[in-house]
């Protein structure tokens, strides 16, 4: 066959244009794509040789060699895989065999109807060489055919390509990139090795480069004719779990996360089914400094068929599990998948759901372990990451029940580590709800006047002091069929926990106290929605509560701190008719001052701020001098 000049298929021209223009910001991926093709070619040879061992031609050791030449400004990637015949070179490098070109183009151009599945059916990796090269020469000889049947394919990546027959004793393919002006940075052993380390370290095939040596006379690095592997050539996660030691997992984790401590826990699984992938996920032992930043990308790297695709693939993990580190290696996703396409892919959705469940199982097995050190690990995890996990209660409705079981709280009976299950196990006879109070700090929550009646009756109350708690509870209404009830919202209804005598007493107090209540309402009409007698107080004269469904004072304060204008709902002032101060109201000459003081004190007691502190001081002083 004499040298022929052929035209690229029309679609190829368009793809070439798009790939070289839209992927330029990520140009180093050309090496990943070409190494991936070399690796595929070796896989194909291995497969065909299963029935035809002679294809190995006495050269069964497969590898990829990456060379560069500063003189000719070329990079050459050589494999001894299956190779291509002249016909195959024309077909595979000149046309796009797979259907769906138009759709693919639309997707790359940012059409609304992006579909990662289409890219999956599509091979364009080879053309990424043209991002950095203005000419690519491919020399190849297919395994099993004569050396004289080799082919040289060459193109400048515009409209056409040349093919001619050559003699090539070596089986396999060399891809020679003639670098564009300005791409000389790639003519460096160090640079190429670092790209290989970044993207292809876990390719299971050895990637070899020539050894370099300092030549003192020439004052430069010179390459020796000795090839050494530059990748690890075996991805940890592809190996059998039983062959991997805890130390190896720890080491891998440290490299992956730049963490100096070993992980708290890990999970390693091969998932088969609709979507095939391997997951190796770690929970760090301590929180990173930027854990709070919800915009921070996740810590899970995406691989496709052992080829590194991207760091921080946030689509693989829900935001509330952003502390998880690890890798996902998919068998189904296309190598050229972008972040945008990941967001939409159904395979990715399946991976995310599967991985979320794995992480939750990992946490559950720590939390529910029979062994104390494991449970202690969970307690440590909770201290560092609990606040972030709480976000999941509101964000991940599918796993809400599992997440609720993993929550831990402080309560009036324990400083930390109380689960809903612990709480339910300690509920009093006749107690129907799980009681909680939110507060700005543990100390403030613990001394809330609203807790008094609960303390008197020995009923446990959960003390919630994290910023996300209020928000979380707006998504979680019950646990195990028991409603979650704020002790600072609505009227206190202890239901069966209150005996008849108490109820009667309260009703009587309300009646005799009515005239005072009316006056209080009048005095406080600008500040309180209502004033009523309560049974929830024992030692305190008054407290503030909000109506069921209204925003608590605690949440309103949080929002204000965050610079958001909260829709102000007036609270209800509840008074303890048994309290000496309240009893003193009737017929008091300073009724108005006393009323304001009661309200201000109730506000202070729940951690609120007075609008006019000076007025409060003046009133108290007037009474003190009295
Ligand atoms: P994909 O790898 O997804 O098929 P590419 O554009 O990367 O798409 O490659 C196109 C085709 O060219 C491959 O499917 C393969 O048939 C052929 N090819 C590319 N590189 C090699 C190689 N090193 N050895 C053999 N065939 C190759
Ligand atoms: Mg490819």
XYZ file of C-alpha atoms and ligand atoms in Angstrom:
654
model
C 0.000 0.000 0.000
C 1.449 3.340 -1.048
C 0.987 6.373 1.059
C -2.627 7.461 0.985
C -4.221 10.621 2.184
C -7.694 10.141 3.558
C -10.239 12.488 4.966
C -11.540 12.249 8.504
C -15.174 11.422 8.864
C -17.136 14.662 9.286
C -17.978 13.929 12.910
C -14.317 13.363 13.740
C -13.476 16.828 12.480
C -16.056 18.327 14.753
C -15.004 16.214 17.716
C -11.372 17.144 17.133
C -12.222 20.785 17.130
C -14.260 20.516 20.298
C -11.848 18.329 22.213
C -8.809 20.438 21.460
C -10.648 23.618 22.354
C -12.841 22.664 25.283
C -10.363 20.428 27.093
C -7.361 22.712 26.830
C -7.524 23.781 30.479
C -6.964 20.149 31.355
C -4.416 19.340 28.691
C -2.300 16.896 30.686
C -5.094 14.317 30.399
C -3.723 13.385 26.977
C -1.207 11.174 28.735
C -3.874 9.451 30.773
C -5.926 8.782 27.631
C -3.009 7.418 25.634
C -1.804 5.258 28.516
C -5.340 4.051 28.981
C -5.483 3.062 25.283
C -2.159 1.257 25.647
C -3.501 -0.552 28.670
C -6.693 -1.489 26.789
C -4.562 -2.803 23.920
C -2.685 -5.038 26.354
C -5.948 -6.241 27.881
C -7.193 -7.109 24.392
C -4.040 -9.037 23.594
C -4.342 -10.971 26.825
C -7.912 -11.795 25.970
C -7.271 -12.901 22.377
C -4.239 -14.873 23.499
C -6.426 -16.983 25.722
C -7.290 -19.015 22.624
C -4.198 -18.152 20.572
C -1.146 -18.156 22.828
C 1.117 -17.715 19.789
C -0.002 -14.070 19.655
C 2.446 -13.381 22.449
C 5.309 -14.100 20.002
C 7.575 -15.083 22.903
C 6.981 -11.720 24.514
C 4.393 -12.300 27.223
C 5.485 -9.428 29.465
C 3.240 -6.532 28.630
C 4.170 -2.971 29.424
C 3.842 0.651 28.365
C 6.876 2.819 27.721
C 6.802 6.585 27.844
C 9.751 8.374 26.232
C 10.522 11.983 25.380
C 13.091 13.612 23.152
C 13.939 17.287 23.693
C 15.749 17.402 20.312
C 12.792 16.380 18.183
C 10.245 17.722 20.711
C 8.358 14.458 20.783
C 6.731 12.263 23.373
C 6.298 8.602 22.430
C 3.972 6.170 24.148
C 4.689 2.588 23.158
C 2.854 -0.554 24.119
C 3.307 -4.185 23.149
C -0.401 -4.902 23.146
C -2.685 -6.044 20.353
C -1.593 -3.396 17.787
C -3.502 -2.338 14.671
C -3.535 -3.453 11.080
C -3.620 -0.729 8.399
C -7.368 -1.207 8.002
C -7.893 -0.973 11.718
C -5.803 2.189 11.959
C -7.931 3.812 9.257
C -11.141 2.672 10.858
C -10.305 3.313 14.521
C -8.353 6.526 14.209
C -10.218 8.065 11.285
C -13.829 7.415 12.076
C -15.886 7.193 15.172
C -17.326 3.725 15.216
C -19.771 4.357 17.957
C -23.135 5.892 17.292
C -24.548 8.982 18.904
C -22.040 11.533 17.623
C -24.557 14.285 17.401
C -25.782 13.747 20.936
C -22.258 13.615 22.240
C -21.407 16.890 20.579
C -24.492 18.493 21.984
C -23.506 17.321 25.444
C -19.976 18.698 25.162
C -21.347 21.982 23.915
C -23.426 22.372 27.027
C -26.808 21.345 25.751
C -29.493 20.943 28.374
C -29.962 17.290 27.638
C -26.595 16.080 28.742
C -26.373 12.367 29.137
C -23.352 10.620 30.501
C -24.588 7.344 29.037
C -23.995 8.681 25.540
C -20.433 9.626 26.278
C -20.030 6.139 27.615
C -20.790 4.762 24.194
C -18.200 7.031 22.786
C -14.445 6.893 22.304
C -12.607 10.144 21.685
C -9.656 9.788 24.054
C -7.112 9.351 21.283
C -7.902 12.765 19.858
C -6.926 14.449 23.123
C -3.323 14.035 21.900
C -4.006 16.934 19.568
C -4.453 19.260 22.535
C -0.669 19.341 22.924
C 0.541 18.017 19.553
C 0.261 19.569 16.120
C 1.106 16.256 14.534
C 0.600 12.710 15.748
C 2.292 9.727 14.150
C 1.095 6.262 15.039
C 3.184 3.246 14.124
C 1.648 -0.111 14.751
C 1.704 -3.769 13.934
C -1.028 -6.108 14.884
C -0.159 -9.183 16.925
C 0.057 -12.288 14.757
C 0.663 -10.631 11.374
C 3.959 -10.233 9.482
C 6.404 -7.379 10.317
C 5.997 -6.055 6.733
C 2.316 -5.517 7.438
C 2.961 -2.663 9.850
C 1.263 0.708 9.417
C 2.203 4.352 9.865
C -0.696 6.708 10.425
C -0.043 10.404 10.613
C -2.148 13.531 10.939
C -2.096 17.179 11.876
C -5.513 16.832 13.383
C -7.318 19.048 10.933
C -9.078 17.578 7.931
C -7.097 14.556 6.906
C -4.582 11.853 7.743
C -1.980 9.789 5.882
C -1.506 6.030 6.032
C 1.270 3.902 4.625
C 2.656 0.467 5.104
C 5.866 0.032 7.083
C 7.950 -2.797 8.400
C 7.730 -3.010 12.144
C 9.226 -6.015 13.870
C 7.797 -5.109 17.256
C 4.220 -6.000 17.971
C 2.013 -3.225 19.325
C 1.737 0.502 18.904
C 3.810 3.650 19.264
C 2.012 6.962 19.436
C 4.417 9.814 18.674
C 3.286 13.284 19.669
C 5.032 16.176 17.945
C 4.465 18.862 20.529
C 3.052 22.210 19.602
C 5.113 25.325 20.111
C 4.812 26.273 23.775
C 4.192 22.773 25.125
C 7.847 22.106 25.958
C 7.015 21.693 29.642
C 6.091 18.105 28.832
C 9.631 17.338 27.678
C 10.693 16.540 31.204
C 11.016 13.197 32.928
C 9.904 14.740 36.169
C 6.786 16.302 34.644
C 5.732 13.139 32.832
C 6.318 11.019 35.928
C 4.241 13.332 38.041
C 1.358 13.171 35.552
C 1.613 9.401 35.483
C 1.727 9.317 39.272
C -1.346 11.481 39.432
C -3.503 9.738 36.878
C -2.151 6.319 36.150
C -0.414 5.083 39.272
C -3.009 2.439 39.734
C -2.942 1.057 36.215
C -2.087 -2.560 36.794
C 0.319 -2.630 33.841
C 3.927 -1.490 34.395
C 4.569 1.966 32.943
C 8.283 2.311 32.172
C 10.472 5.327 31.594
C 14.149 5.650 30.838
C 16.504 6.271 33.739
C 18.028 9.733 33.804
C 21.488 10.652 34.938
C 23.292 13.918 35.518
C 26.023 14.411 32.925
C 28.560 16.696 34.586
C 30.303 17.543 31.341
C 27.217 18.378 29.359
C 25.673 19.896 32.496
C 22.297 18.285 31.902
C 20.223 15.206 32.539
C 20.844 12.462 30.025
C 18.701 9.417 29.469
C 20.176 5.964 29.800
C 19.067 2.928 27.889
C 17.599 1.393 30.991
C 13.871 1.294 31.641
C 12.325 1.398 35.090
C 8.743 1.315 36.246
C 7.305 4.646 37.328
C 3.951 3.434 38.604
C 2.999 1.011 41.328
C 1.365 -1.232 38.728
C -1.219 -2.675 41.096
C -4.074 -0.748 42.554
C -4.627 -1.632 46.186
C -8.385 -1.739 45.834
C -8.256 -4.232 42.981
C -6.524 -6.735 45.211
C -8.300 -9.253 47.329
C -9.343 -7.960 50.751
C -7.859 -10.984 52.459
C -4.443 -10.208 50.995
C -4.351 -6.651 52.292
C -3.138 -5.892 55.784
C -4.492 -3.211 58.072
C -1.102 -1.458 57.766
C -1.416 -1.372 53.982
C -4.865 0.130 54.209
C -3.591 2.698 56.710
C -0.652 3.601 54.478
C -2.881 3.952 51.463
C -5.223 6.170 53.447
C -2.393 8.417 54.575
C -1.165 8.896 51.022
C -4.649 9.577 49.840
C -5.661 12.036 52.537
C -2.363 13.587 53.629
C -3.479 12.690 57.134
C -0.797 11.658 59.602
C -3.119 9.529 61.701
C -4.545 6.199 60.587
C -8.265 6.199 59.797
C -10.944 5.370 62.329
C -12.556 2.812 60.052
C -12.652 1.696 56.441
C -14.804 -0.336 54.107
C -13.677 -2.100 50.941
C -16.155 -3.767 48.634
C -16.680 -4.854 45.095
C -20.231 -4.083 44.075
C -21.850 -5.982 41.259
C -25.255 -5.521 39.716
C -26.727 -2.782 37.595
C -23.663 -0.689 38.206
C -20.301 -2.338 38.769
C -17.751 -0.629 40.942
C -15.251 -1.012 43.736
C -15.357 1.225 46.762
C -12.621 1.793 49.318
C -13.812 4.370 51.812
C -12.262 5.702 54.997
C -13.502 7.661 57.978
C -10.739 9.922 59.294
C -9.884 9.850 62.972
C -10.128 13.588 63.385
C -11.975 16.434 61.775
C -10.099 18.561 59.245
C -9.969 22.264 59.988
C -12.376 23.061 57.169
C -15.044 20.511 58.013
C -17.590 23.258 58.508
C -17.251 24.512 55.008
C -20.141 23.014 53.110
C -18.700 24.226 49.809
C -15.614 22.161 50.322
C -15.498 19.348 47.831
C -15.711 15.773 48.958
C -12.755 13.550 49.591
C -13.589 10.735 47.205
C -11.531 10.188 44.079
C -13.103 8.723 41.012
C -11.389 6.077 38.925
C -12.776 4.401 35.875
C -11.323 0.989 35.223
C -8.316 1.819 37.414
C -7.637 5.050 35.550
C -7.765 8.154 37.690
C -10.505 10.519 36.536
C -10.873 13.208 39.158
C -10.273 14.289 42.713
C -13.038 15.357 45.009
C -15.848 13.943 42.943
C -18.554 15.499 45.078
C -21.306 13.782 43.115
C -20.198 10.480 44.640
C -21.045 11.390 48.225
C -23.787 13.462 49.808
C -22.602 16.756 51.304
C -23.145 15.575 54.868
C -20.586 12.795 54.340
C -17.964 15.209 53.015
C -15.464 13.961 55.601
C -15.276 10.502 53.984
C -12.061 9.847 52.043
C -11.427 7.138 49.543
C -11.786 5.971 46.006
C -14.559 4.683 43.805
C -13.492 2.710 40.755
C -16.301 2.315 38.264
C -16.442 -0.207 35.492
C -19.282 1.489 33.635
C -18.497 5.189 33.460
C -16.697 6.632 30.432
C -13.110 7.795 30.913
C -13.859 11.246 29.627
C -16.710 11.924 32.017
C -16.899 15.492 33.321
C -18.134 16.825 36.653
C -21.257 18.138 34.991
C -22.042 14.780 33.485
C -21.368 13.031 36.767
C -24.144 15.045 38.346
C -26.626 13.614 35.913
C -25.477 10.064 35.500
C -27.719 7.311 36.742
C -24.703 5.111 37.386
C -23.267 7.780 39.636
C -26.552 8.047 41.479
C -26.481 4.311 42.123
C -22.879 4.571 43.308
C -23.718 7.436 45.631
C -26.630 5.578 47.161
C -24.593 2.415 47.584
C -21.650 4.259 49.089
C -23.829 6.232 51.483
C -25.296 2.989 52.781
C -21.821 1.559 53.241
C -20.655 4.515 55.257
C -23.743 4.317 57.442
C -23.175 0.595 58.006
C -19.598 1.317 58.942
C -20.780 3.834 61.539
C -23.504 1.525 62.803
C -21.097 -1.308 63.349
C -18.937 0.965 65.493
C -21.878 2.437 67.378
C -23.592 -0.889 68.043
C -20.467 -2.938 68.633
C -20.302 -5.360 71.542
C -16.774 -4.225 72.139
C -16.156 -1.145 74.224
C -13.133 0.137 72.225
C -15.253 0.159 69.068
C -18.032 2.053 70.795
C -15.418 4.470 72.137
C -14.324 5.006 68.517
C -17.876 5.944 67.672
C -18.009 8.364 70.591
C -14.819 9.964 69.273
C -16.274 10.092 65.783
C -19.409 11.713 67.125
C -17.494 14.403 68.991
C -15.662 15.374 65.798
C -18.200 14.769 63.070
C -21.588 14.531 64.762
C -22.583 18.047 63.820
C -22.003 17.295 60.149
C -23.854 14.001 60.281
C -26.860 15.875 61.671
C -27.155 17.721 58.362
C -28.054 14.365 56.845
C -31.233 14.108 58.887
C -32.632 17.000 56.893
C -30.944 16.252 53.596
C -31.213 12.518 53.181
C -34.781 11.491 53.805
C -34.196 7.998 52.474
C -31.729 7.303 55.280
C -33.322 9.474 57.932
C -34.264 6.604 60.224
C -30.769 5.125 60.148
C -29.256 8.536 60.767
C -31.599 9.187 63.690
C -30.297 6.036 65.374
C -26.755 7.319 65.022
C -27.462 10.640 66.744
C -26.037 11.260 70.192
C -27.040 13.946 72.663
C -26.437 15.421 76.054
C -29.383 15.172 78.400
C -30.432 16.047 81.904
C -29.063 12.622 82.857
C -25.773 12.368 80.943
C -23.260 14.835 79.568
C -22.956 13.082 76.216
C -23.610 9.935 74.257
C -27.359 9.604 74.775
C -29.056 7.993 71.781
C -32.775 8.134 71.108
C -32.874 4.427 71.916
C -31.223 5.042 75.302
C -33.758 7.772 75.953
C -36.753 5.672 74.960
C -35.468 2.873 77.187
C -35.554 5.257 80.156
C -38.970 6.799 79.466
C -41.356 6.898 82.424
C -44.570 4.902 82.508
C -47.155 6.968 80.736
C -44.585 9.193 79.004
C -45.509 9.557 75.378
C -43.052 12.050 73.931
C -39.314 12.497 73.703
C -38.627 15.850 75.336
C -35.874 18.200 74.334
C -34.771 21.757 74.769
C -32.486 23.801 72.552
C -30.088 26.330 73.988
C -27.054 28.418 73.221
C -24.826 26.375 75.511
C -25.053 23.260 77.609
C -25.017 25.317 80.794
C -27.809 27.569 79.543
C -29.913 24.629 78.397
C -29.364 22.793 81.652
C -30.568 25.675 83.789
C -33.592 26.571 81.663
C -36.630 27.263 83.827
C -38.673 25.198 81.379
C -36.947 22.083 82.700
C -38.096 22.508 86.263
C -41.203 20.387 86.177
C -39.370 17.663 84.239
C -36.615 17.592 86.794
C -39.136 17.419 89.608
C -40.817 14.436 87.988
C -37.546 12.770 87.022
C -38.276 12.929 83.296
C -35.185 13.041 81.090
C -34.862 15.936 78.635
C -32.375 16.032 75.757
C -30.237 19.166 75.729
C -29.493 20.348 72.210
C -26.906 23.042 71.784
C -25.543 22.665 68.239
C -26.403 25.285 65.697
C -27.900 22.721 63.345
C -30.170 21.166 65.967
C -33.193 23.384 65.426
C -32.938 22.951 61.706
C -32.473 19.208 62.050
C -35.530 18.934 64.267
C -37.612 20.783 61.739
C -37.099 17.658 59.603
C -37.386 14.988 62.259
C -40.708 14.612 64.017
C -40.476 11.323 65.817
C -38.356 8.386 66.739
C -39.718 4.898 67.105
C -43.265 6.269 66.944
C -42.640 8.737 69.788
C -43.077 12.391 68.862
C -40.243 14.804 69.558
C -41.527 17.566 71.755
C -39.772 20.794 72.661
C -40.284 21.733 76.295
C -40.120 25.377 75.257
C -42.847 25.233 72.671
C -46.591 25.211 73.162
C -48.399 24.534 76.397
C -46.806 21.949 78.588
C -48.837 18.808 78.349
C -47.393 16.048 80.399
C -50.492 13.999 79.670
C -50.658 10.904 81.819
C -47.589 12.011 83.707
C -49.573 14.663 85.528
C -51.880 13.539 88.282
C -55.438 14.741 88.715
C -54.699 16.811 91.809
C -52.054 18.780 89.978
C -54.320 19.436 87.042
C -57.059 20.642 89.287
C -54.723 22.903 91.194
C -53.530 24.470 87.966
C -57.061 25.091 86.759
C -58.000 26.738 90.043
C -54.914 28.905 89.985
C -55.779 30.024 86.480
C -59.240 31.133 87.582
C -58.244 33.000 90.726
C -55.313 34.525 88.942
C -57.375 35.732 86.006
C -57.549 39.462 86.887
C -53.753 39.605 87.349
C -53.256 37.803 84.028
C -55.429 40.355 82.279
C -53.360 43.202 83.681
C -50.131 41.456 82.743
C -51.346 41.004 79.185
C -52.161 44.671 79.009
C -48.766 45.739 80.400
C -46.878 43.423 78.064
C -49.082 43.683 74.997
C -46.175 44.918 72.847
C -43.864 42.123 73.876
C -45.871 38.979 74.596
C -48.394 37.223 72.433
C -50.112 35.898 75.535
C -49.611 35.521 79.261
C -50.760 32.378 81.028
C -50.332 30.354 84.164
C -48.117 27.331 83.887
C -47.331 24.193 85.810
C -43.970 23.746 84.149
C -42.169 26.007 86.604
C -41.117 25.056 90.107
C -38.447 27.506 91.254
C -38.646 30.263 88.659
C -41.298 32.950 88.509
C -41.710 33.015 84.729
C -40.440 31.708 81.421
C -40.907 32.357 77.731
C -42.277 29.786 75.346
C -43.304 30.026 71.733
C -46.375 28.700 70.086
C -46.103 25.325 68.434
C -44.850 26.004 64.892
C -43.275 29.364 65.769
C -39.564 29.868 65.676
C -37.870 29.418 69.030
C -35.961 32.285 70.583
C -32.805 30.192 70.256
C -33.196 29.787 66.506
C -34.141 33.443 66.042
C -30.908 34.403 67.813
C -28.855 32.033 65.665
C -30.305 33.522 62.517
C -29.670 37.025 63.760
C -26.032 36.141 64.478
C -25.791 34.788 60.956
C -27.013 38.133 59.687
C -30.473 36.955 58.669
C -33.564 38.867 59.604
C -35.767 36.353 61.363
C -39.534 36.897 61.169
C -40.101 37.841 64.788
C -42.828 35.839 66.486
C -43.822 37.240 69.868
C -43.300 34.708 72.653
C -45.773 33.714 75.325
C -44.972 34.596 78.921
C -45.807 31.800 81.315
C -45.935 32.594 85.005
C -45.668 30.429 88.065
C -48.658 31.402 90.229
C -47.011 29.766 93.237
C -43.942 31.964 93.098
C -43.547 34.695 95.741
C -42.701 37.330 93.149
C -45.763 36.533 91.105
C -47.968 36.491 94.186
C -46.766 39.971 94.931
C -48.158 41.335 91.672
C -51.745 41.694 92.827
C -52.461 45.272 93.880
C -48.797 46.230 93.634
C -48.077 49.927 93.089
C -45.197 49.012 90.746
C -47.227 46.504 88.742
C -46.002 47.671 85.363
C -42.343 47.648 86.370
C -42.709 44.196 87.899
C -44.378 42.914 84.758
C -41.550 44.203 82.563
C -38.971 42.751 84.925
C -40.643 39.331 84.844
C -40.503 39.367 81.078
C -36.893 40.620 80.926
C -35.734 38.007 83.389
C -37.419 35.237 81.480
C -35.663 36.461 78.353
C -32.286 36.615 80.108
C -32.796 33.134 81.540
C -33.071 31.627 78.093
C -29.956 33.408 76.849
C -31.712 36.249 75.080
C -30.610 39.859 74.988
C -32.544 42.768 76.376
C -33.467 45.437 73.909
C -33.127 48.133 76.549
C -30.804 46.895 79.325
C -30.609 50.344 80.922
C -34.384 50.435 81.424
C -34.223 47.015 83.064
C -31.534 48.182 85.498
C -33.522 51.311 86.301
C -36.657 49.297 87.076
C -34.861 46.798 89.271
C -33.187 49.627 91.170
C -36.474 51.410 91.720
C -37.875 48.247 93.278
C -34.769 47.597 95.325
C -34.914 51.087 96.808
C -38.667 50.605 96.997
P -11.716 4.405 23.094
O -10.436 4.087 23.789
O -12.782 4.834 24.029
O -12.185 3.330 22.193
P -10.051 6.264 21.723
O -10.308 7.477 20.921
O -9.193 6.427 22.922
O -11.441 5.669 22.147
O -9.407 5.171 20.802
C -10.067 4.806 19.600
C -9.675 3.437 19.159
O -8.367 3.431 18.597
C -9.614 2.380 20.219
O -10.893 1.830 20.461
C -8.688 1.356 19.601
O -9.407 0.508 18.718
C -7.744 2.200 18.801
N -6.504 2.414 19.536
C -6.127 3.565 20.122
N -4.926 3.413 20.720
C -4.534 2.133 20.505
C -3.375 1.331 20.873
N -2.387 1.854 21.615
N -3.330 0.037 20.465
C -4.330 -0.466 19.744
N -5.430 0.204 19.364
C -5.546 1.495 19.732
Mg -9.370 5.455 24.840
